[in-house]
């Protein structure tokens, strides 16, 4: 959409406003579905091959933008989990433990390259199955997933440099359960470091977004990775529970809600299983009056509306210094009007479909709650498609610190705006949360940035930027946002015992 | 005038001027063993006590039987001390740990005596005290070094300066080792506070004397009140509160009782406490000390900062 500026001569200072009453609009630019092939049915990827589920049950996975069925995938039962774990254990004992580290690395490099080769197809399937804009799956999810494999591949034969004065040994079989917000990327975050450190894997993608993980299974098959080193099984909560409770799994890695994370920690109590949990968040994003406001507004928009707000580290609590609150809210309102909501396959789309009916209901519950609690709701005036699951970019003003929309994770395109006067006040408010995954701060003053980034209790802090990720950069939370780190040098320690 | 007969102690402690007076001539002043919360030495709010005995059945002292309320008070003290202690310069923390070692060295004789009361031999007691002093020195040295070893500058592909550093977790609840009542205590406290955490410690239940005396060492070492809080009492009674308090960030347990471990792990799920289990550690050996103990109660914080990437801003060489 073209941006037209005009000057208000009457106003004391120039107010630059985006103008929307124009007839110009973007022509549709849809990505072609033909570059992707999706089977009508997927079995379980166990021991290097495709196996029918013992229950013979399959469930549908749909396109949340159209509600059309894309494929049906196997529902793994306890028996299937057991098969997958046995395959992973055998592969660990027979091949993976013995193979030279540099060869292990070369397999992972090979997988990284194949993801790059099939990047377009993976991006299309990611968007079809999950509802995220093709621009995000094409430019972020898929390349970052490939890069993650590429990064950890190189670690495989260098582990003796990673931990001063210690040697490492793999843990054995890792059971990995991943969420639906970044399906392929989360699979990469889990599988790559596990393989690099010499573990074998049983991975379960989320039930609403299994397709890219199954495509990854095809890639792994094609890469000639020894059978059983990576097993990918589909299913819902019961399948995950069977993995968590399986006695022959040495490590549980889970990304998802804090609620389920706590259930997992209880379930493995008394066992020798190790665990990494990457859970919910309610990130504070703080704008000081000396911040570059336009950049900050852009960062706030990216912070909360990226991937429809289905981001555990989303900047969902905005703290604005009182002196600039009117200006910031006006600019945010202007900006969300320009966000294009609609067909995720369209390259112009900014905000795609909500991942599932269930998640849409959760978001609506919080919208209702916010209004009941006395906050003022503002949403974009955009039109929504008639089919599929959609939510307009929304923000709440006049939100109280104690309000549930300021305390609980909504996991949707909903921003809560609060205000503050002093540094100490905003630190106290920002840290007043059971979560501690991420945070942001916007100011032009360097010393203030480091004061804030030091005092905020969160694992990832963005200063004058937001929602940036990189394979070399450790990610993970404080407090109830979970423990352990993924990415970078620090991501290795989740998968090794230190000896010597 | 009858001749005063002063019985010499078996221990060579006269250099401290602490010769034992003959009981017949001078009544010994018994020590009241109190708990240590927020830099103060209160009695337990519950008014309860217990009387640990040695192997021969001799009553050693009336020791505070701390309550849940004492624990909660101690957590409040530890939480309020956290921002001050974690905000100290690492160098300053290092000096304070060194000072603790100095104070402990100065009161060696008293600790040896107490360990002997707890059925240690003189030789073993001396070894334990010496090792405890050296352990404090060891961690004093780590205070301003482990960050450099476990930090990283991350070469991200975008135009950002990106780095990861360890930061203390917060308040740590510790059930100290039951057997090595001084060395174990020092070995679990030192890495926790060297890293900038504050803690609440439950001393060895059967051998609590050294822990209270160690609190006196802490109190005269410039260690701010509340950084280390030491309770005495029943492990069985207090342990579940140590594991389920919502304002505790991590719990350390050093025994291998499997039911207790399971209980701690289950309760820790309430607020996702980090759990450290040190049941296999031999505190007398080198494996009883390492920077990895410090890292057990550290979080990794990653900070992203943009690097300006406009014309003329790049390296000009």
Coordinates of N, CA and C in Angstrom, one line a residue, chain A residues 259-432:
Chain A
X259 N 1.9 -24.6 31.2 CA 1.0 -25.6 31.9 C 1.5 -27.1 31.6
X260 N 1.7 -27.4 30.3 CA 2.1 -28.7 30.0 C 3.6 -29.0 30.5
X261 N 4.4 -27.9 30.4 CA 5.8 -28.0 30.9 C 5.8 -28.5 32.3
X262 N 4.9 -27.9 33.1 CA 4.8 -28.3 34.6 C 4.4 -29.8 34.7
X263 N 3.4 -30.2 33.9 CA 3.0 -31.6 33.9 C 4.1 -32.5 33.6
X264 N 4.9 -32.1 32.6 CA 6.1 -32.9 32.2 C 7.1 -33.0 33.4
X265 N 7.4 -31.9 34.0 CA 8.3 -31.9 35.1 C 7.8 -32.8 36.3
X266 N 6.5 -32.8 36.5 CA 6.0 -33.7 37.5 C 6.1 -35.1 37.1
X267 N 5.8 -35.4 35.8 CA 5.8 -36.7 35.3 C 7.1 -37.4 35.4
X268 N 8.2 -36.6 35.2 CA 9.5 -37.3 35.2 C 10.2 -37.2 36.5
X269 N 9.5 -36.7 37.5 CA 10.1 -36.6 38.9 C 10.4 -38.1 39.3
X270 N 11.6 -38.2 39.9 CA 12.0 -39.5 40.4 C 12.6 -40.4 39.4
X271 N 12.7 -39.9 38.1 CA 13.4 -40.7 37.1 C 14.8 -40.0 36.9
X272 N 15.6 -40.6 36.0 CA 16.9 -40.0 35.7 C 16.8 -39.2 34.4
X273 N 15.6 -39.0 33.9 CA 15.5 -38.2 32.7 C 15.9 -36.8 32.9
X274 N 16.7 -36.3 31.9 CA 17.0 -34.8 31.9 C 15.9 -34.1 31.1
X275 N 15.8 -32.8 31.3 CA 14.7 -32.1 30.6 C 15.1 -30.7 30.2
X276 N 14.7 -30.3 29.1 CA 14.8 -28.9 28.7 C 13.4 -28.4 28.3
X277 N 13.0 -27.3 28.9 CA 11.6 -26.8 28.7 C 11.7 -25.4 28.2
X278 N 11.1 -25.2 27.0 CA 11.0 -23.8 26.5 C 9.5 -23.5 26.4
X279 N 9.1 -22.6 27.4 CA 7.7 -22.5 27.6 C 7.1 -21.1 27.3
X280 N 6.1 -20.7 28.0 CA 5.4 -19.5 27.6 C 6.1 -18.2 28.0
X281 N 5.6 -17.1 27.6 CA 6.2 -15.8 27.9 C 5.1 -14.7 27.9
X282 N 5.5 -13.6 28.4 CA 4.6 -12.4 28.4 C 5.6 -11.2 28.4
X283 N 6.3 -11.1 27.2 CA 7.5 -10.2 27.2 C 7.1 -8.7 27.4
X284 N 7.8 -8.0 28.2 CA 7.7 -6.6 28.3 C 8.5 -6.0 27.2
X285 N 7.9 -5.0 26.5 CA 8.6 -4.2 25.5 C 8.4 -2.8 25.9
X286 N 9.6 -2.1 26.2 CA 9.5 -0.8 26.9 C 10.0 0.3 26.0
X287 N 9.2 1.3 25.9 CA 9.6 2.5 25.0 C 9.8 3.7 25.9
X288 N 11.0 4.2 25.9 CA 11.3 5.4 26.7 C 11.1 6.6 25.8
X289 N 10.9 7.8 26.4 CA 10.6 9.0 25.6 C 11.7 9.4 24.7
X290 N 12.9 9.0 25.0 CA 14.0 9.4 24.1 C 14.3 8.4 23.0
X291 N 13.3 7.4 22.8 CA 13.5 6.4 21.8 C 13.2 7.0 20.4
X292 N 13.8 6.4 19.3 CA 13.4 6.8 18.0 C 12.0 6.2 17.8
X293 N 10.9 7.0 17.9 CA 9.6 6.5 18.0 C 9.1 5.7 16.8
X294 N 9.4 6.2 15.6 CA 9.0 5.4 14.4 C 9.6 4.0 14.4
X295 N 10.9 3.9 14.7 CA 11.5 2.6 14.7 C 10.9 1.8 15.8
X296 N 10.6 2.4 16.9 CA 10.1 1.6 18.1 C 8.7 1.1 17.7
X297 N 7.9 1.9 17.1 CA 6.5 1.5 16.7 C 6.7 0.3 15.7
X298 N 7.6 0.4 14.8 CA 7.8 -0.7 13.9 C 8.2 -2.0 14.6
X299 N 9.1 -1.8 15.6 CA 9.5 -2.9 16.4 C 8.4 -3.5 17.3
X300 N 7.5 -2.7 17.7 CA 6.4 -3.2 18.5 C 5.5 -4.0 17.7
X301 N 5.2 -3.5 16.5 CA 4.4 -4.2 15.5 C 4.9 -5.6 15.2
X302 N 6.2 -5.6 14.9 CA 6.9 -6.8 14.6 C 6.9 -7.7 15.8
X303 N 7.1 -7.1 17.0 CA 7.1 -7.8 18.2 C 5.9 -8.6 18.6
X304 N 4.7 -8.0 18.2 CA 3.5 -8.7 18.6 C 2.7 -9.3 17.5
X305 N 2.9 -8.8 16.3 CA 2.1 -9.3 15.2 C 2.8 -10.3 14.3
X306 N 4.1 -10.5 14.5 CA 4.9 -11.5 13.8 C 4.2 -12.9 14.0
X307 N 4.0 -13.6 13.0 CA 3.4 -14.9 13.1 C 2.1 -14.9 13.8
X308 N 1.2 -13.9 13.6 CA -0.1 -13.8 14.2 C 0.0 -13.7 15.7
X309 N 1.2 -13.4 16.3 CA 1.3 -13.4 17.7 C 1.5 -14.7 18.3
X310 N 1.6 -15.8 17.5 CA 1.8 -17.1 18.0 C 3.3 -17.3 18.2
X311 N 3.8 -16.5 19.1 CA 5.3 -16.6 19.4 C 5.4 -16.5 20.9
X312 N 6.2 -17.5 21.5 CA 6.3 -17.5 22.9 C 7.0 -16.3 23.4
X313 N 7.9 -15.7 22.6 CA 8.7 -14.5 23.1 C 8.1 -13.2 22.6
X314 N 6.8 -13.2 22.1 CA 6.2 -12.1 21.5 C 6.1 -10.9 22.5
X315 N 6.3 -9.7 22.0 CA 6.3 -8.5 22.9 C 4.9 -8.1 23.2
X316 N 4.2 -8.9 24.1 CA 2.8 -8.7 24.3 C 2.4 -7.7 25.3
X317 N 3.4 -7.3 26.2 CA 3.1 -6.2 27.2 C 3.9 -5.0 26.8
X318 N 3.3 -4.0 26.3 CA 4.0 -2.8 25.9 C 4.0 -1.8 27.0
X319 N 5.1 -1.3 27.4 CA 5.2 -0.2 28.5 C 5.7 1.0 27.8
X320 N 4.9 2.1 27.8 CA 5.2 3.3 27.1 C 5.4 4.4 28.2
X321 N 6.5 5.2 28.1 CA 6.7 6.3 29.1 C 5.5 7.3 28.9
X322 N 5.0 7.8 30.0 CA 3.8 8.6 29.9 C 3.8 9.8 29.0
X323 N 5.0 10.4 28.9 CA 5.1 11.6 28.1 C 4.8 11.4 26.6
X324 N 5.0 10.2 26.1 CA 4.9 9.9 24.7 C 3.7 8.9 24.4
X325 N 2.9 8.7 25.4 CA 1.9 7.6 25.2 C 0.9 7.9 24.1
X326 N 0.5 9.2 24.0 CA -0.5 9.6 23.0 C 0.0 9.3 21.6
X327 N 1.3 9.8 21.4 CA 1.9 9.7 20.1 C 2.1 8.2 19.7
X328 N 2.5 7.5 20.6 CA 2.8 6.0 20.3 C 1.5 5.3 20.0
X329 N 0.5 5.6 20.8 CA -0.8 4.9 20.5 C -1.4 5.3 19.1
X330 N -1.3 6.6 18.8 CA -1.8 7.1 17.5 C -1.0 6.4 16.4
X331 N 0.3 6.3 16.6 CA 1.1 5.7 15.5 C 0.9 4.2 15.4
X332 N 0.7 3.6 16.5 CA 0.4 2.1 16.5 C -1.0 1.9 15.8
X333 N -2.0 2.7 16.1 CA -3.3 2.6 15.4 C -3.1 2.8 13.9
X334 N -2.4 3.8 13.6 CA -2.2 4.1 12.1 C -1.5 2.8 11.5
X335 N -0.5 2.3 12.2 CA 0.2 1.2 11.6 C -0.6 -0.1 11.4
X336 N -1.4 -0.4 12.4 CA -2.1 -1.7 12.3 C -3.2 -1.6 11.2
X337 N -3.6 -0.3 10.9 CA -4.5 -0.2 9.8 C -3.9 -0.6 8.4
X338 N -2.5 -0.5 8.4 CA -1.9 -0.8 7.1 C -1.5 -2.3 7.0
X339 N -1.7 -3.0 8.1 CA -1.3 -4.5 8.0 C -2.3 -5.2 7.1
X340 N -1.8 -6.0 6.2 CA -2.6 -6.8 5.3 C -2.9 -8.1 5.9
X341 N -4.2 -8.4 6.2 CA -4.6 -9.6 6.8 C -5.3 -10.4 5.7
X342 N -4.9 -11.7 5.6 CA -5.6 -12.5 4.5 C -4.8 -13.7 4.1
X343 N -5.0 -14.1 2.9 CA -4.5 -15.3 2.3 C -3.0 -15.4 2.6
X344 N -2.7 -16.4 3.4 CA -1.2 -16.6 3.8 C -0.3 -16.9 2.7
X345 N -0.9 -17.4 1.6 CA 0.0 -17.7 0.4 C 0.3 -16.5 -0.4
X346 N -0.4 -15.4 -0.1 CA -0.1 -14.1 -0.9 C 1.1 -13.5 -0.3
X347 N 2.0 -13.1 -1.2 CA 3.3 -12.6 -0.8 C 3.2 -11.2 -0.1
X348 N 2.0 -10.6 -0.3 CA 1.9 -9.3 0.4 C 1.3 -9.4 1.8
X349 N 0.9 -10.5 2.1 CA 0.2 -10.7 3.4 C 1.1 -10.5 4.6
X350 N 0.6 -9.7 5.6 CA 1.4 -9.5 6.8 C 0.9 -10.4 7.9
X351 N -0.4 -10.6 8.0 CA -0.9 -11.4 9.0 C -1.8 -12.5 8.4
X352 N -1.4 -13.8 8.7 CA -2.1 -14.9 8.1 C -3.2 -15.4 9.0
X353 N -3.5 -16.7 8.9 CA -4.6 -17.3 9.7 C -4.2 -17.7 11.1
X354 N -5.1 -17.7 12.0 CA -4.9 -18.2 13.3 C -4.8 -19.7 13.1
X355 N -3.9 -20.4 13.9 CA -3.5 -21.7 13.6 C -4.6 -22.7 13.7
X356 N -5.6 -22.5 14.6 CA -6.6 -23.5 14.8 C -7.9 -22.9 15.4
X357 N -9.0 -23.5 15.2 CA -10.2 -23.1 15.8 C -10.1 -22.9 17.3
X358 N -9.4 -23.9 17.9 CA -9.2 -23.9 19.4 C -8.4 -22.7 19.8
X359 N -7.4 -22.3 19.1 CA -6.6 -21.2 19.4 C -7.4 -19.9 19.2
X360 N -8.2 -19.9 18.2 CA -9.0 -18.7 18.0 C -10.0 -18.5 19.1
X361 N -10.5 -19.6 19.6 CA -11.4 -19.4 20.8 C -10.7 -18.9 22.0
X362 N -9.4 -19.4 22.2 CA -8.6 -18.9 23.3 C -8.5 -17.4 23.2
X363 N -8.1 -16.9 22.0 CA -7.9 -15.5 21.8 C -9.2 -14.7 22.1
X364 N -10.3 -15.2 21.5 CA -11.5 -14.5 21.8 C -11.9 -14.5 23.3
X365 N -11.6 -15.5 24.0 CA -11.8 -15.5 25.4 C -11.1 -14.3 26.1
X366 N -9.8 -14.1 25.6 CA -9.0 -13.0 26.2 C -9.5 -11.7 25.8
X367 N -10.0 -11.6 24.5 CA -10.5 -10.3 24.1 C -11.7 -9.9 24.9
X368 N -12.6 -10.9 25.3 CA -13.7 -10.6 26.1 C -13.3 -10.2 27.5
X369 N -12.3 -11.0 28.0 CA -11.8 -10.7 29.3 C -11.2 -9.3 29.5
X370 N -10.5 -8.9 28.5 CA -9.9 -7.6 28.5 C -10.9 -6.5 28.6
X371 N -12.0 -6.7 27.8 CA -13.1 -5.7 27.8 C -13.7 -5.7 29.2
X372 N -14.0 -6.9 29.7 CA -14.6 -7.0 31.0 C -13.8 -6.3 32.1
X373 N -12.5 -6.4 32.0 CA -11.6 -5.9 33.0 C -11.4 -4.4 32.9
X374 N -12.1 -3.8 31.9 CA -12.1 -2.3 31.8 C -11.1 -1.7 30.9
X375 N -10.4 -2.6 30.1 CA -9.4 -2.0 29.2 C -10.2 -1.6 27.9
X376 N -9.6 -0.7 27.1 CA -10.2 -0.3 25.9 C -9.6 -1.0 24.7
X377 N -10.5 -1.6 23.9 CA -10.0 -2.4 22.8 C -10.0 -1.7 21.5
X378 N -8.9 -1.8 20.7 CA -8.9 -1.2 19.4 C -8.4 -2.2 18.4
X379 N -9.2 -2.4 17.3 CA -8.7 -3.4 16.3 C -8.7 -2.8 15.0
X380 N -7.9 -3.3 14.1 CA -7.9 -2.9 12.7 C -9.3 -3.0 12.1
X381 N -9.6 -2.1 11.1 CA -10.9 -2.2 10.5 C -10.9 -3.1 9.3
X382 N -9.8 -3.9 9.1 CA -9.7 -4.7 7.9 C -10.8 -5.8 7.8
X383 N -11.1 -6.2 6.6 CA -12.1 -7.2 6.3 C -11.4 -8.6 6.5
X384 N -12.2 -9.6 7.0 CA -11.6 -10.9 7.2 C -12.2 -11.9 6.2
X385 N -11.5 -12.8 5.7 CA -12.0 -13.8 4.8 C -13.2 -14.6 5.5
X386 N -14.1 -15.1 4.7 CA -15.3 -15.7 5.3 C -15.0 -17.1 5.9
X387 N -14.1 -17.8 5.2 CA -13.7 -19.1 5.7 C -12.3 -19.1 6.4
X388 N -12.1 -20.0 7.3 CA -10.9 -20.1 8.0 C -10.9 -19.4 9.3
X389 N -9.8 -19.3 10.0 CA -9.7 -18.8 11.4 C -8.9 -17.5 11.4
X390 N -9.6 -16.4 11.8 CA -8.9 -15.1 11.6 C -9.1 -14.2 12.8
X391 N -8.1 -13.4 13.1 CA -8.2 -12.4 14.1 C -7.6 -11.1 13.7
X392 N -8.3 -10.0 13.8 CA -7.7 -8.7 13.4 C -6.6 -8.4 14.4
X393 N -5.5 -7.7 13.9 CA -4.6 -7.1 14.8 C -5.3 -6.2 15.8
X394 N -5.0 -6.5 17.1 CA -5.8 -5.8 18.2 C -4.9 -5.3 19.2
X395 N -5.3 -4.1 19.8 CA -4.6 -3.7 21.0 C -5.5 -3.1 22.1
X396 N -5.0 -3.3 23.3 CA -5.8 -2.8 24.5 C -5.0 -1.6 25.1
X397 N -5.7 -0.5 25.4 CA -5.1 0.5 26.2 C -5.8 0.5 27.6
X398 N -5.3 1.4 28.4 CA -5.8 1.4 29.8 C -5.8 0.1 30.5
X399 N -4.7 -0.7 30.3 CA -4.6 -2.0 30.9 C -3.9 -1.9 32.3
X400 N -4.5 -2.5 33.3 CA -3.9 -2.5 34.6 C -2.8 -3.6 34.7
X401 N -1.8 -3.4 35.5 CA -0.7 -4.4 35.7 C -1.3 -5.7 36.1
X402 N -2.3 -5.7 36.9 CA -2.9 -6.9 37.5 C -3.9 -7.6 36.5
X403 N -4.2 -6.9 35.4 CA -5.2 -7.5 34.5 C -4.7 -8.8 33.9
X404 N -5.6 -9.7 33.7 CA -5.2 -11.0 33.1 C -4.6 -10.8 31.7
X405 N -5.0 -9.8 31.0 CA -4.4 -9.7 29.6 C -3.0 -9.1 29.7
X406 N -2.6 -8.6 30.9 CA -1.2 -8.2 31.1 C -0.4 -9.3 31.8
X407 N -1.1 -10.3 32.3 CA -0.3 -11.3 33.1 C -0.2 -12.6 32.4
X408 N -1.3 -13.0 31.6 CA -1.3 -14.3 31.0 C -1.0 -14.3 29.5
X409 N -0.4 -15.4 29.0 CA 0.0 -15.5 27.6 C -1.3 -15.7 26.8
X410 N -1.5 -14.8 25.8 CA -2.7 -15.0 24.9 C -2.3 -15.8 23.7
X411 N -1.1 -15.6 23.2 CA -0.6 -16.3 22.0 C -1.4 -16.0 20.8
X412 N -1.7 -14.7 20.6 CA -2.4 -14.2 19.4 C -2.0 -12.8 19.2
X413 N -2.6 -12.1 18.1 CA -2.2 -10.8 17.7 C -2.9 -9.7 18.6
X414 N -2.6 -9.8 19.9 CA -3.2 -8.9 20.9 C -2.2 -8.3 21.7
X415 N -2.1 -6.9 21.7 CA -1.1 -6.2 22.4 C -1.8 -5.5 23.6
X416 N -1.2 -5.6 24.8 CA -1.7 -4.8 26.0 C -0.7 -3.7 26.2
X417 N -1.3 -2.5 26.3 CA -0.5 -1.3 26.5 C -0.6 -0.7 27.9
X418 N 0.5 -0.5 28.6 CA 0.6 0.0 29.9 C 1.5 1.2 29.9
X419 N 1.5 2.0 31.0 CA 2.4 3.2 31.0 C 3.3 3.2 32.2
X420 N 4.3 4.0 32.2 CA 5.2 4.2 33.3 C 5.8 5.6 33.3
X421 N 6.4 5.9 34.4 CA 7.1 7.2 34.5 C 8.6 7.0 34.6
X422 N 9.1 6.2 35.6 CA 10.5 6.1 35.8 C 11.1 4.8 35.5
X423 N 12.4 4.7 35.4 CA 13.2 3.5 35.1 C 12.8 2.4 36.2
X424 N 12.9 2.8 37.4 CA 12.7 1.9 38.5 C 11.3 1.3 38.4
X425 N 10.4 2.2 38.1 CA 9.0 1.7 38.1 C 8.8 0.7 37.0
X426 N 9.4 0.9 35.8 CA 9.1 0.0 34.7 C 9.9 -1.3 34.9
X427 N 11.0 -1.2 35.5 CA 11.7 -2.5 35.8 C 10.9 -3.4 36.7
X428 N 10.3 -2.7 37.7 CA 9.5 -3.5 38.7 C 8.3 -4.1 38.0
X429 N 7.6 -3.3 37.1 CA 6.5 -3.8 36.4 C 6.8 -4.9 35.4
X430 N 7.9 -4.6 34.7 CA 8.3 -5.6 33.7 C 8.7 -7.0 34.3
X431 N 9.3 -6.9 35.4 CA 9.7 -8.1 36.1 C 8.6 -8.8 36.9
X432 N 7.5 -8.1 37.0 CA 6.4 -8.6 37.8 C 5.6 -9.5 36.9

